[in-house]
Coordinates of C-alpha atoms in Angstrom, one line a residue:
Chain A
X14 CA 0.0 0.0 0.0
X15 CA 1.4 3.7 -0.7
X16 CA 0.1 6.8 -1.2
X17 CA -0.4 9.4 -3.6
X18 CA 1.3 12.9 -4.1
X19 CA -2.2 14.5 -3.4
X20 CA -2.3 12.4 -0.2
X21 CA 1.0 13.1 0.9
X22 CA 0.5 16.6 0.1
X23 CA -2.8 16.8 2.1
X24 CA -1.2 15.4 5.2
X25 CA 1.4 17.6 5.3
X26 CA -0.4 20.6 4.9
X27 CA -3.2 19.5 7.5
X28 CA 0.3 19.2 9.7
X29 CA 2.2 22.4 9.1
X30 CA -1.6 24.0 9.9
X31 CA -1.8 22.1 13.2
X32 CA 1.2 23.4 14.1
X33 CA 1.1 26.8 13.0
X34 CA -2.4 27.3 14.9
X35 CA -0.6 25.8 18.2
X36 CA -3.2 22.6 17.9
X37 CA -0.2 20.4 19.3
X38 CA -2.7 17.8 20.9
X39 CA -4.8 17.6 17.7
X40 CA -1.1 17.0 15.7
X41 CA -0.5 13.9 17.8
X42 CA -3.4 12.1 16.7
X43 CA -1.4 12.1 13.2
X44 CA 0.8 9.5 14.0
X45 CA 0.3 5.7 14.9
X46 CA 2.0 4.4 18.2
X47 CA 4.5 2.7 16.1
X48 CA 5.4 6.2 14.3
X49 CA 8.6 8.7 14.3
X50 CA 8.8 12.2 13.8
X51 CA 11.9 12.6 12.6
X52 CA 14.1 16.1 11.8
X53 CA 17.4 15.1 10.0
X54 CA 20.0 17.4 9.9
X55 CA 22.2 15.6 7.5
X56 CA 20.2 15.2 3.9
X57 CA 21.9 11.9 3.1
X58 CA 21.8 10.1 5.7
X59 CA 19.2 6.6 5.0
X60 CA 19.5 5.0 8.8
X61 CA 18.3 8.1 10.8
X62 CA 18.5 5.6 14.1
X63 CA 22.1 5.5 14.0
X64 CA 22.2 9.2 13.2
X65 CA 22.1 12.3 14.7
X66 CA 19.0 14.2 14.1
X67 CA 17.3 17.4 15.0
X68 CA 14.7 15.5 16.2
X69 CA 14.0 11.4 16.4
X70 CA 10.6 11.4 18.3
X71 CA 8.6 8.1 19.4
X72 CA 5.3 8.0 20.5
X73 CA 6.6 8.9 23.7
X74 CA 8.9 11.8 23.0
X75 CA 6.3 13.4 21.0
X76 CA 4.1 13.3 23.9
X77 CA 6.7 15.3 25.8
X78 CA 7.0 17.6 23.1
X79 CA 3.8 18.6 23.4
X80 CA 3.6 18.7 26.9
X81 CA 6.7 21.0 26.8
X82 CA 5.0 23.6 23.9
X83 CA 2.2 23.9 25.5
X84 CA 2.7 23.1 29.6
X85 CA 6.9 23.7 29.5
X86 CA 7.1 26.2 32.9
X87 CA 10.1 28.7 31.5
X88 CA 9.1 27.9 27.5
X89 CA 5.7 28.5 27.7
X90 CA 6.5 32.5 29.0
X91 CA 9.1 32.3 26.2
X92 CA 6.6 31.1 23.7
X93 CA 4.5 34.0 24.1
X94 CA 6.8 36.4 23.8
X95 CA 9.0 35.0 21.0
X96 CA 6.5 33.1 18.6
X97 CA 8.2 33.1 15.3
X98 CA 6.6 36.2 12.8
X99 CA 8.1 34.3 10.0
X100 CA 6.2 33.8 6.8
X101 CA 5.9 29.5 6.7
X102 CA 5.6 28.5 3.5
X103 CA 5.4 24.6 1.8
X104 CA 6.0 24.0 -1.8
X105 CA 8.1 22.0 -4.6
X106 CA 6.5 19.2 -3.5
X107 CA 8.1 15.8 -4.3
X108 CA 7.1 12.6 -2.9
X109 CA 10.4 10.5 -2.5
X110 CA 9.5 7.1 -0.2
X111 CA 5.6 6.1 -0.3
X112 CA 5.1 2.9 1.2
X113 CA 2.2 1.9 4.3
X114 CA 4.4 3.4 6.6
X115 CA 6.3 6.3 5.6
X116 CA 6.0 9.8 4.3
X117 CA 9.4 11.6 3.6
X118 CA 8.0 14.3 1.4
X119 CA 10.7 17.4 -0.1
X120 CA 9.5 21.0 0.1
Chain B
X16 CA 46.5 52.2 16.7
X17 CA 44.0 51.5 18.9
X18 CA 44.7 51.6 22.6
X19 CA 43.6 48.5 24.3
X20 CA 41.6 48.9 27.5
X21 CA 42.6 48.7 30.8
X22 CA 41.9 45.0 32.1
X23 CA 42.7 46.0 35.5
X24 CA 40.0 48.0 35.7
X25 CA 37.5 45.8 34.6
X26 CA 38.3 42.3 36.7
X27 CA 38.0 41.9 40.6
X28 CA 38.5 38.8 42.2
X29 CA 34.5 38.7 43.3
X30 CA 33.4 40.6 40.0
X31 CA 33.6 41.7 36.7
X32 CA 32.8 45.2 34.4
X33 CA 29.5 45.0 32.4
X34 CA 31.7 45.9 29.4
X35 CA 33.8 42.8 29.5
X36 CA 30.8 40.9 27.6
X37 CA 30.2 44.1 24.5
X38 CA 33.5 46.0 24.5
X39 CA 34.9 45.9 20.7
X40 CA 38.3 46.8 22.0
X41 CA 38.5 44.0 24.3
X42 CA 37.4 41.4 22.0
X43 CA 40.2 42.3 19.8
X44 CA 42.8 41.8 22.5
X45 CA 41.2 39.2 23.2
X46 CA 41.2 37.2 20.1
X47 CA 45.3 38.1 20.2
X48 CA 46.2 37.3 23.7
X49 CA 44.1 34.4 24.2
X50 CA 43.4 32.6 20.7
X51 CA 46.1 33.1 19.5
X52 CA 48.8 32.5 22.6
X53 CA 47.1 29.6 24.5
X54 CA 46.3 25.6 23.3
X55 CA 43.1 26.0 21.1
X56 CA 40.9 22.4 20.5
X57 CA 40.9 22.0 17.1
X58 CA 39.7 17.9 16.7
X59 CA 38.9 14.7 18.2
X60 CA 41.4 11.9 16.8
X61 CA 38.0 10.4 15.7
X62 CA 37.4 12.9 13.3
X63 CA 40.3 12.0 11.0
X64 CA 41.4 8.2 11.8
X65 CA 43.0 7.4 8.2
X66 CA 45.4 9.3 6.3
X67 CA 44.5 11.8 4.0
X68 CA 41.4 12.3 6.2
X69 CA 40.9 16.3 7.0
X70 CA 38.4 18.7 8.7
X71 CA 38.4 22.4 8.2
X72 CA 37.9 24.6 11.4
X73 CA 39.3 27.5 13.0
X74 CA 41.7 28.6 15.9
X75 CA 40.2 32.2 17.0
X76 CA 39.0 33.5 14.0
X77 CA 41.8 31.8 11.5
X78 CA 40.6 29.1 9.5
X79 CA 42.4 26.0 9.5
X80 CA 42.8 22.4 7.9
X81 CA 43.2 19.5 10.4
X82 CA 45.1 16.7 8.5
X83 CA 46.5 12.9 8.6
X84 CA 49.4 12.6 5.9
X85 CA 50.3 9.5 4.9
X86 CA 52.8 9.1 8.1
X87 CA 49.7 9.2 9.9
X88 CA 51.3 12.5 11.5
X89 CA 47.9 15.4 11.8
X90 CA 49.0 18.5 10.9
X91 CA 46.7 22.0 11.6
X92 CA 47.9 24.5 9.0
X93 CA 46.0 28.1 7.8
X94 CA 43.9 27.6 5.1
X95 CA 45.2 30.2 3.1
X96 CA 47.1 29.5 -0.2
X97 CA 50.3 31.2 -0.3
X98 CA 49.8 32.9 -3.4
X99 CA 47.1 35.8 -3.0
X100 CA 45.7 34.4 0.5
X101 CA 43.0 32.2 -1.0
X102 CA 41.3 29.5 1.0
X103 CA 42.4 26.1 -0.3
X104 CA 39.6 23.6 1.0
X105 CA 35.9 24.8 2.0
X106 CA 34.8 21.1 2.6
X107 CA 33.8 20.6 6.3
X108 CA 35.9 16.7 6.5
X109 CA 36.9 14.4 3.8
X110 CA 39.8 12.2 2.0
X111 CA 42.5 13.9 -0.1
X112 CA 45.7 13.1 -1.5
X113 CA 46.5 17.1 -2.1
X114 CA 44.5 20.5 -1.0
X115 CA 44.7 23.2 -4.5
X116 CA 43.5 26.6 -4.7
X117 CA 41.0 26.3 -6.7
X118 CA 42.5 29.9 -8.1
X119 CA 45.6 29.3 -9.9
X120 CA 46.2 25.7 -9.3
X121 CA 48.6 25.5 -6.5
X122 CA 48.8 22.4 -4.9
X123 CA 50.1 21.1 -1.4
X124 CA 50.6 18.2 0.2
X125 CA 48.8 17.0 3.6
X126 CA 51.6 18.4 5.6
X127 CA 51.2 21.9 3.7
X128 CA 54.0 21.4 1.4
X129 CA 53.3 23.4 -1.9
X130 CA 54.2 20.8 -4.2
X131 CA 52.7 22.2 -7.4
X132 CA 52.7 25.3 -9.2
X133 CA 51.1 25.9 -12.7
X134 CA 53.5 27.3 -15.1
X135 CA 56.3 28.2 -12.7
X136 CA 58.2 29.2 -15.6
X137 CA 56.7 32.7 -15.3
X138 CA 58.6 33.7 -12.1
X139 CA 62.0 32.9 -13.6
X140 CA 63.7 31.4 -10.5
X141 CA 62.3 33.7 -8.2
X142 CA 59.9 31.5 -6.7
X143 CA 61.2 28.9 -3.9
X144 CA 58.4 26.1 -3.3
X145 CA 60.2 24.7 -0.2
X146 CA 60.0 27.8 1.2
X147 CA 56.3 28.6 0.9
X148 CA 54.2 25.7 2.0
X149 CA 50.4 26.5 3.8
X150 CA 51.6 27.8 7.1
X151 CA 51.5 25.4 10.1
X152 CA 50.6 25.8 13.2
X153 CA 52.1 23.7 16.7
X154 CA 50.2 20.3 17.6
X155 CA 49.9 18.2 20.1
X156 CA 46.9 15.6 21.0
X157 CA 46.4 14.2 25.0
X158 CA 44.1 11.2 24.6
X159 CA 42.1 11.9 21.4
X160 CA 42.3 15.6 21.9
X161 CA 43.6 17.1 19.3
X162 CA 45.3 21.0 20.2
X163 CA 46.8 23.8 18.0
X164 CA 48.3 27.1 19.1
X165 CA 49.8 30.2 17.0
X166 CA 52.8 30.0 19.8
X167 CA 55.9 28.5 19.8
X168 CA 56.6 29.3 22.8
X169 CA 54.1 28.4 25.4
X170 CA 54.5 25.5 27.5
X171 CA 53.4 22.0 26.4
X172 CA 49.9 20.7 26.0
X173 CA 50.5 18.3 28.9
X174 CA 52.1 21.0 31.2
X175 CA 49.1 23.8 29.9
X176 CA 46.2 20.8 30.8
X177 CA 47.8 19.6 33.9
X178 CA 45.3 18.7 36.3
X179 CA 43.0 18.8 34.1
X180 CA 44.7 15.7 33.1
X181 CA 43.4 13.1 35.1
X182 CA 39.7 14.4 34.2
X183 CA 40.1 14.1 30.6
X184 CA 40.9 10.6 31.4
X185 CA 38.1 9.8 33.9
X186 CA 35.7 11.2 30.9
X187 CA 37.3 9.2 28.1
X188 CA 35.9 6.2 30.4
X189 CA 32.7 6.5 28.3
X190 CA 33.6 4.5 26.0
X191 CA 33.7 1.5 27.9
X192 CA 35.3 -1.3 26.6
X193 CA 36.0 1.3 22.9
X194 CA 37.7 4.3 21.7
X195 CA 35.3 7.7 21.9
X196 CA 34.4 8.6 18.6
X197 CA 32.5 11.7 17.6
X198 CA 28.9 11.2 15.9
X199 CA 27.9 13.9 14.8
X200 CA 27.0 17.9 16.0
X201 CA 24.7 20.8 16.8
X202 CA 25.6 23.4 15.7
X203 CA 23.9 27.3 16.4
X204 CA 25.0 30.6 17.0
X205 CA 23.7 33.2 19.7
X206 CA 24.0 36.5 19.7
X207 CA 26.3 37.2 22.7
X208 CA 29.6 37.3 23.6
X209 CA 31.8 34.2 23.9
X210 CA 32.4 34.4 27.8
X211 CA 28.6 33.9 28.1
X212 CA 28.9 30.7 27.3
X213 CA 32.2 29.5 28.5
X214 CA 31.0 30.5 32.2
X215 CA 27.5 28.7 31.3
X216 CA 29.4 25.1 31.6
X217 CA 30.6 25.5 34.8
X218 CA 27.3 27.3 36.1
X219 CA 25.0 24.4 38.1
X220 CA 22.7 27.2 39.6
X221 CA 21.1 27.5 36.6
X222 CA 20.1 24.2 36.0
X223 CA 16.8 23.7 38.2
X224 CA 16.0 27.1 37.3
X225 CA 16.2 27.0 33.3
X226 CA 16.5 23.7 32.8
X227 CA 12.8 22.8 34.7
X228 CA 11.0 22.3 31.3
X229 CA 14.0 19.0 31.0
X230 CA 13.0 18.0 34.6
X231 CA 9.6 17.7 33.4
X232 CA 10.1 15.8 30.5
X233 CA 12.0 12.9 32.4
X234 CA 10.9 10.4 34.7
X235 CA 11.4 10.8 38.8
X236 CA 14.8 8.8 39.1
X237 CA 16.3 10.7 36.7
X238 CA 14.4 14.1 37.9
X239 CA 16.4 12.7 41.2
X240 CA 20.0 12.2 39.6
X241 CA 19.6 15.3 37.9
X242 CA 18.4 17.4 40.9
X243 CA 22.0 18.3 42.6
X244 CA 22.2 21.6 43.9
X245 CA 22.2 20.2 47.7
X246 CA 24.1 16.9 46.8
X247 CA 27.5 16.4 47.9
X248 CA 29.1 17.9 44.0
X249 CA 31.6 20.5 43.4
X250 CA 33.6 23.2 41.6
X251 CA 37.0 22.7 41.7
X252 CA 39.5 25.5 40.0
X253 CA 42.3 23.0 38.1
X254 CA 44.9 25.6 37.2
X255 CA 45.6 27.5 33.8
X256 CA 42.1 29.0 33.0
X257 CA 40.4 24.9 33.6
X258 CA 37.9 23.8 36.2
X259 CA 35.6 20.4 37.0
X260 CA 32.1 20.9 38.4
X261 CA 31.1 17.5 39.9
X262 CA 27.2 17.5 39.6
X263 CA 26.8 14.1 40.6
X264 CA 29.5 12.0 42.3
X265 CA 28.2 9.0 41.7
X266 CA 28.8 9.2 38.1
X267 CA 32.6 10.6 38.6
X268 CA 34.1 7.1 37.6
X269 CA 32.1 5.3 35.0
X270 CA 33.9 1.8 35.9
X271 CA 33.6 2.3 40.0
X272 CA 31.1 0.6 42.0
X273 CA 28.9 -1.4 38.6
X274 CA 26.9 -3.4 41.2
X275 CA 24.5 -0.4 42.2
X276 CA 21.6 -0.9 40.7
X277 CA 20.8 -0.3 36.4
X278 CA 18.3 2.8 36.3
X279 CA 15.3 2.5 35.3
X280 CA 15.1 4.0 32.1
X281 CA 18.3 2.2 31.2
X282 CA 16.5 -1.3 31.5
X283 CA 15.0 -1.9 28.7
X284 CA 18.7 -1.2 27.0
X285 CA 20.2 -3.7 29.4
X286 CA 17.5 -6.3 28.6
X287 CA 18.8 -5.8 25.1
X288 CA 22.5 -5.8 25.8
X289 CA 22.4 -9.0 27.9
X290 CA 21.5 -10.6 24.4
X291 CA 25.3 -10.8 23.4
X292 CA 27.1 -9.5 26.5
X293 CA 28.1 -10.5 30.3
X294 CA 26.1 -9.5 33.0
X295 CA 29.1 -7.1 34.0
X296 CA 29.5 -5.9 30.4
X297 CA 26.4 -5.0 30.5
X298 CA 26.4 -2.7 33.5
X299 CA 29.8 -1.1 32.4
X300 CA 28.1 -0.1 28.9
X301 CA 25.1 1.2 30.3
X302 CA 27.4 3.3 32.9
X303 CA 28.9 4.5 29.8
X304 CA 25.4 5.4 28.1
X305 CA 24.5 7.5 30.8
X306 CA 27.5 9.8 30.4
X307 CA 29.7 11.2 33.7
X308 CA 28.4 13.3 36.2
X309 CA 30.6 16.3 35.7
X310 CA 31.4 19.1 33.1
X311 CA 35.2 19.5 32.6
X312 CA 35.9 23.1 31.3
X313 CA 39.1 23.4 29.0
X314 CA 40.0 27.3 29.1
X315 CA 38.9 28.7 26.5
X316 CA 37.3 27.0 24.0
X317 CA 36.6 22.8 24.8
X318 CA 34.1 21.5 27.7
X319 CA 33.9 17.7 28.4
X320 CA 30.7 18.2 29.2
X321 CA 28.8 15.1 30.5
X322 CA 28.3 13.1 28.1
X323 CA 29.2 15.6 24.7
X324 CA 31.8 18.2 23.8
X325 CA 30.9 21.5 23.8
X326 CA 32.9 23.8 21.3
X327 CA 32.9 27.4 21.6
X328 CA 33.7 29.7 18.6
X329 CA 33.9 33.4 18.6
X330 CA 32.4 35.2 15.6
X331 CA 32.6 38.6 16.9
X332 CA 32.1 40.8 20.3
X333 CA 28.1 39.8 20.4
X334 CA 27.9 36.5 18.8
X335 CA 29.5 33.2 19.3
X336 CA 29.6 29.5 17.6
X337 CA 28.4 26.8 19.3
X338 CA 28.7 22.7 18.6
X339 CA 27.5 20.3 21.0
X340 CA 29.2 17.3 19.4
X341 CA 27.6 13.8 20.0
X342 CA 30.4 11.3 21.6
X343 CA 29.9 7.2 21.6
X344 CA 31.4 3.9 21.7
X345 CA 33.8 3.7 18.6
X346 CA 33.0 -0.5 17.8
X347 CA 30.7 -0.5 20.3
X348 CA 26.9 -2.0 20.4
X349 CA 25.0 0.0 17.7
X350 CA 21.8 0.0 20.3
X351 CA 24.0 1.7 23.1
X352 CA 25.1 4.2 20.2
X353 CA 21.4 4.6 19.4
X354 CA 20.6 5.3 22.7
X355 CA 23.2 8.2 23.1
X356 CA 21.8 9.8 20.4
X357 CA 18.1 10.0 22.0
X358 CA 19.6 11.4 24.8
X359 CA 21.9 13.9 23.1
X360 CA 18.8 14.9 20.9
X361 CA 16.5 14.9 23.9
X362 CA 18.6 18.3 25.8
X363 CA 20.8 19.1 22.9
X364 CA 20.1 21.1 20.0
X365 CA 17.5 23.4 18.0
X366 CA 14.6 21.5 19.1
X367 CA 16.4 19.8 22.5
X368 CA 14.5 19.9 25.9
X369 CA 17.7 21.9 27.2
X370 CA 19.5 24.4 24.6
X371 CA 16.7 26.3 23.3
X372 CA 15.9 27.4 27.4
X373 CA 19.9 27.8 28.0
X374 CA 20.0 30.4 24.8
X375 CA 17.7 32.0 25.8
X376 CA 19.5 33.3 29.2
X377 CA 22.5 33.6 27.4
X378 CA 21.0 36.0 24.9
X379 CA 19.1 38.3 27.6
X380 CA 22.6 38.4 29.5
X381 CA 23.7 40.0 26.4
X382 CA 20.8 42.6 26.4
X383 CA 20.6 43.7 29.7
X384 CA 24.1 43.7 30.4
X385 CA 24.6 46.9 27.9
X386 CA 21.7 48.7 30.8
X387 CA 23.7 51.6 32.4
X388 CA 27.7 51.6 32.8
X389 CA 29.7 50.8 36.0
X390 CA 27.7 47.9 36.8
X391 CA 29.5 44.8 38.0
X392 CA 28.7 41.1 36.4
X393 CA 29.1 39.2 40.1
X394 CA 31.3 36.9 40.4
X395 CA 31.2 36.1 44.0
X396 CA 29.3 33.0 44.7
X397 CA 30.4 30.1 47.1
X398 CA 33.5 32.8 48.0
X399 CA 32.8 32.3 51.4
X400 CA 33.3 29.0 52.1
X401 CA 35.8 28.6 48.8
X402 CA 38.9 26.2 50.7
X403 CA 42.1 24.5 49.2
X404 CA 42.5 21.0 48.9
X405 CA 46.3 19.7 49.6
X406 CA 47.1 19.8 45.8
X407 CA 46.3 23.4 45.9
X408 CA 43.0 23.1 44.1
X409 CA 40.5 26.0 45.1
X410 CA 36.9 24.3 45.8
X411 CA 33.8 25.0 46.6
X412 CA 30.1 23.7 46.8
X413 CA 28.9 23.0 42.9
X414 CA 27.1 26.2 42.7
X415 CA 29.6 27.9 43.3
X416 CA 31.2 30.6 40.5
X417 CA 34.5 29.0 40.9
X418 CA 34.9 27.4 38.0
X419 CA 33.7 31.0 36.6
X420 CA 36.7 32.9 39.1
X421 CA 39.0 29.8 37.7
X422 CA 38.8 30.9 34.0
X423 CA 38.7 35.0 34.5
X424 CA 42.1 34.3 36.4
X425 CA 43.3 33.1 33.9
X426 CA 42.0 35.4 31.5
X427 CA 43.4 38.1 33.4
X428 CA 46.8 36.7 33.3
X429 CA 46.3 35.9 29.5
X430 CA 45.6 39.9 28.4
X431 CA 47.7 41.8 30.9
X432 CA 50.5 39.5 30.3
X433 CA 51.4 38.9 33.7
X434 CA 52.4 35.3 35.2
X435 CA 49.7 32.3 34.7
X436 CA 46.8 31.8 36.9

């Protein structure tokens, strides 16, 4: 099973929405149990387990993250003051792995 | 010519000027006198373990090449062709036989030696290749730690580390039964001066203060470990600009006392281990996961910091470089690897539990410290009961500012000239 472009495309902009509208709990119900949220930092690296990544988040850790966006005593005071005013934008979409389990879109 | 400022006036034993953190003039000395007179961290061994294997980096604000030749001998020279001052390598690591300015075609060898020079017939004898290869700088390397300095004459790595010695050693212990390699970095600026951050690694007062978002985010025994302020740790001044804040004693010698019992959080890797390892393997790889209990500050640019190095860069008065490189076991079990990179990506980094929270204080020291003028930074905690043990080490409790006093005396020393701290 793998999806389409569209799909991939739809889920990903559902996500970067999520996020930019602070809807952290919402976000987590985007992922299965079994699921990573993953941030590389280097582009070419294929085992991002034995890597080190911006972010390698299990069920678990992303749990955490939420609790530390939107409970996080010191963060929280910072995250009002110091929300990003950037402009986020998604494009030049490219779907490079599409199988059941993975979406590792390029934009 | 610019006059320099007057340290003296700026540096008390309990305190130091606002300025010493925005002062244009001072960074200026201070890239001279320090980076370029003292033992700069350029490398882990690691990092280039084959010959012909480089990195490019800096010492102070010259940028460098850190190479193997073929004699296996490393090498930091400027990366600055001899010709018309081009650089001769922008890659960040990787395998050469030769480095050529991608100019006019000069070539040198891994030890700098300009071996190749298009059309040399145009300088009609005047040119003398053994006499113009990239400059190098002094090296020497104390267990994987590879140093550089501008200085010929300064005392040797071993003498300048000293008693800082025996802590590199006790942190090496990581890798259990391997080698430390490095795996990887984060990498950020801030905008602040570099001092900010070098007295930030030897600061524990902060830690239950900006680091509670982390506290949450783990489970009690570790919240336990990791609450020290009234444990039984220390600060201890090592000589030359170094210090060692114990923040938990337990975790000082990774291979003493392997019978207490696995943490929790740790079991689940141990179940795992115990698959193709000893009972007692086991419990001296997952010591090693879990990193030592102390940060070791290198003056002025390297902390052993736990479980990671941390690399400070200056880029200018009001913002600094910073790498938090990930260390593990070089051979060792890929799952213990695995899990020090969770926990290097859990505090460290961008979107760590730990950095973004640190950054931020750093940054608003930089702010408000430019309020007003004639305002001290103080410098003065755990003075009082500060005592010295028989080696002559000044300690104190762990949150204390000795480690802080530690490097400023030697900073002192370093930019008036005067005897070492």
């Amino acid at each position: 099973m793998s999806i389409s472009l569209n799909d991939a495309v739809e889920l990903v902009t559902l996500e970067a929405d999520l996020l930019d509208d602070g809807q952290f709990t919402e976000w987590l119900k985007l992922y299965t149990q079994s699921g990573f949220y993953i941030i590389p930092i280097d582009p070419d690296a294929d085992d991002y387990a034995d890597t080190l990544n911006y972010a390698y988040d299990d069920a678990e850790m992303r749990q955490k993250r939420v609790e530390r966006l939107i409970g996080g005593a010191l963060f929280q005071q910072l995250l009002q003051h110091r929300q990003s005013g950037c402009f986020h934008a998604t494009g030049f979409w490219n779907l490079m792995i599409s199988d059941v389990c993975s979406v590792a879109p390029s934009c | 010519m610019t006059a320099f400022p007057d340290v003296k006036q700026l540096l008390a034993e309990d305190r130091a000027d606002g300025s010493i953190y925005s002062n244009p003039d001072l960074y200026d000395m201070e890239m001279d006198r320090i980076f370029m007179h003292n033992w700069i961290w350029v490398a882990h061994r690691s990092e280039l373990p084959e010959p012909g294997e480089f990195i490019t980096t800096f010492v102070g604000s010259h940028p460098v090449i850190v190479s193997r030749d073929r004699q296996g001998v490393v090498h930091v020279m400027l990366n600055r062709c001899r010709h018309r001052g081009a650089t001769v390598c922008e890659q960040k690591h990787g395998k050469a036989a030769s480095f050529v300015c991608p100019y006019h075609g000069w070539a040198y060898g891994l030890d700098g030696a300009l071996r190749g020079v298009p059309h040399q017939d145009g300088y009609t004898g005047q040119l003398d290749k053994s006499k113009l290869p990239l400059v190098n700088l002094r090296v020497e390397e104390y267990n994987g730690l590879i140093f550089a300095t501008f200085d010929k004459s300064i005392m040797s790595l071993e003498d300048w580390l000293g008693r800082a010695k025996p802590w590199i050693d006790l942190f090496m212990k990581q890798g259990a039964y391997w080698p430390i390699k490095t795996m990887g970095e984060h990498k950020f600026t801030f905008p602040g001066n570099w001092k900010i951050q070098l007295e930030n690694t030897t600061d524990a007062y902060h830690f239950p203060i900006v680091h509670k978002p982390y506290l949450d985010s783990v489970d009690q025994e570790t919240e336990d470990t990791f609450s020290f302020l009234d444990g039984e740790g220390y600060v201890e001044d090592l000589g030359h600009g170094h210090s060692v804040m114990v923040m938990i004693p337990d975790l000082v010698d990774l291979e003493e006392d392997l019978d207490r019992p696995i943490p929790m959080r740790f079991e689940k890797l141990a179940e795992d281990l115990s698959k193709d390892h000893t009972p007692q393997e086991v419990r001296r790889i997952v010591r090693a996961v879990g990193g030592t209990g102390f940060n070791l500050n290198l003056f002025p640019n390297l902390a052993c910091s736990m479980a990671f190095f941390r690399v400070l860069r200056p880029l200018s008065v009001n913002e600094t470089e910073i790498r938090h490189i990930a260390i593990g076991m070089d051979g060792g079990p890929a799952i213990a690897n695995q899990a020090r990179l969770r926990l290097h990506e859990h505090f460290q980094g961008p979107m760590g539990f730990g950095t973004p929270d640190d950054a931020e204080a750093w940054d608003r020291v930089q702010r408000g410290s430019l309020a007003g003028r004639d305002i001290p930074i103080l410098l003065n905690r755990g003075i009082g009961h500060e005592a010295k043990r028989e080696n002559g080490n000044l300690y104190s409790d762990v949150s204390a500012e000795t480690g802080m006093r530690a490097a400023y005396r030697q900073w002192f020393a370093d930019m008036t000239e005067e005897n070492e701290a």
